[in-house]
């Protein structure tokens, strides 16, 4: 029997829940999509009449919200009610690394997932399909199922709810989320019950071709998500390790990447050397894989994957160290402009951004940082650095040379280069690639350095402006 899904509820209105449900609502006008969250402030922003206030910046998201919100897409904190009305419930809550207890620092903290499972168990009515959208350790579906089923045995409701659990991990990348969701490479559905699998497949088939919808067993699906992120992150660490070797030997990482990427077995994507991978998931998902491998006694496997994270940590500190070295071994009291704080372009997300580590290192060394980003707000940078902004360093006075290890936000990066010793590009916002180096050079204190950790600047123009340039993985210039 074909089960038609009419009401979807998504628990978690974050970077995955928000965009994913917006695209489902936009591609499936017959389905009512309710996104719920415990965070009232976040929900208010999703409901804001001013679409510039949405809690997440993603190209194309505003337009979908404008078309669907209030028609078949709703955001609220009415978790119990929306669970009870849904025939399919997506769990899309955060699954960060555990901070304490068994597995601290590696295993995923599933407490939010467990809370969701208990809420679903309590409030769902009739047959409900529960879909794991969050990235979860292998075998989590079993935990969810146990909670759902055991709670029904003691249920005082007249009608006992029935459940099937599916794994449907999300592969979107931030900054291209809407495009990734509309044109996915694949949709992965892991599960045991054919009726439930078909019901979820039918939702996707509204816009994704059948061949791209892969069905696997539930454990393969859970593990495939962790593996995909681990492979991607591994490529970034691989190319960054080679970048360091290029700098030491006179090779150029862009040329090496082009040479190896044109081998169709290797492929050209994900070979951009940068300041190290950031984002909320790569590190946590690899550490989760490391934990699982150790748990199953596979020490060599755990060590192999842990190396990817270790290399990334080393690489981020390598960049801050070389900035200090190039600036005569000290940055104390020096003005350094940081261009970009998000972990990649086209997002306002700063989770695990390399900019956090690099800025912290430089502040620790006593530098005064003038930080700019097109989408990250200064209050977020304050939270990430754990240091309040000091506006005083913006005011040029006799005292300004006494400041050390302070930072301020640059609303307008163009007018803030006066007397800076260095400019460091950490996020590949397109606008930074079009800077006017002749006019900037007039403002900087000489000898000034430009550090391009994203390879987006115009080398010729910077050299013509008589500025010193360090570029990631560039052993040539
Ligand atoms: P997020 O922190 O942006 O959003 C999670 C939301 O869940 C928060 O708004 C939080 O308030 C809410 N929440 C937590 N517990 C809740 C509860 N009991 N009831 C209602 N709401 C609750 O996280 P995210 O980036 O959207 O990631 C969610 C999951 O998706 C994670 O497992 C992550 O690994 C995975 N994932 C993330 C990405 C990405 O690009 N961010 C991509 C693919 C997969
Ligand atoms: C990544 C994956 O690409 C998604 O498929 C996955 O769904 C998601 O994680 C997740 O599970 O959270 P995301 O972290 O949003 O997506 O962004 P990526 O484009 O993968 O970039 C991750 C980090 O690697 C960024 O800091 C980026 O700058 C860096 N990177 C990426 C490089 O340094 N070089 C590259 O060539 C590619």
Coordinates of C-alpha atoms and ligand atoms in Angstrom, one line a residue, residues 135 170-174 225 229 232 236 270-274 276-282 285 343-344 428 454, ligand 2:
X135 CA 24.4 13.0 11.4
X170 CA 21.9 15.2 4.6
X171 CA 24.8 16.0 2.3
X172 CA 24.3 19.7 1.7
X173 CA 27.3 22.1 2.0
X174 CA 26.7 25.5 3.5
X225 CA 27.4 9.9 6.0
X229 CA 32.6 13.7 5.5
X232 CA 36.2 15.1 2.0
X236 CA 41.6 18.9 2.4
X270 CA 38.1 19.6 -3.0
X271 CA 41.8 20.2 -3.8
X272 CA 41.9 23.9 -2.8
X273 CA 44.6 24.4 -0.2
X274 CA 43.3 26.9 2.4
X276 CA 42.4 24.3 7.1
X277 CA 38.9 22.9 7.2
X278 CA 36.3 24.4 9.5
X279 CA 32.5 24.0 9.8
X280 CA 30.4 22.3 12.4
X281 CA 30.8 18.8 11.0
X282 CA 34.1 17.6 9.5
X285 CA 32.2 13.5 12.3
X343 CA 34.5 29.0 7.9
X344 CA 33.9 29.4 4.1
X428 CA 37.2 33.4 0.2
X454 CA 42.7 31.3 0.2
Ligands
LIG2 C1 30.5 19.6 4.4 C2 30.3 18.6 3.2 O1 30.8 19.2 2.1 C3 28.8 18.3 3.1 O2 28.6 17.4 2.1 C4 28.2 17.8 4.4 O3 26.8 17.6 4.3 C5 28.5 18.9 5.5 O4 29.9 19.1 5.6 C6 28.1 18.4 6.9 O5 27.9 17.3 7.1 O6 28.0 19.3 7.7 P1 30.4 22.2 4.7 O7 31.2 21.9 6.0 O8 29.2 23.0 4.8 O9 29.9 20.8 4.0 O10 31.4 22.9 3.6 P2 32.5 22.3 2.7 O11 32.4 23.0 1.4 O12 32.6 20.9 2.7 O13 33.8 22.9 3.4 C7 34.3 22.5 4.6 C8 35.6 23.2 4.9 O14 36.7 22.7 4.1 C9 35.6 24.7 4.8 O15 36.3 25.3 5.8 C10 36.3 24.9 3.4 O16 36.8 26.2 3.3 C11 37.3 23.8 3.4 N1 37.7 23.4 2.1 C12 36.8 22.8 1.2 C13 39.0 23.6 1.7 O17 39.8 24.2 2.4 N2 39.4 23.2 0.4 C14 38.5 22.6 -0.4 O18 39.0 22.3 -1.6 C15 37.2 22.4 0.0

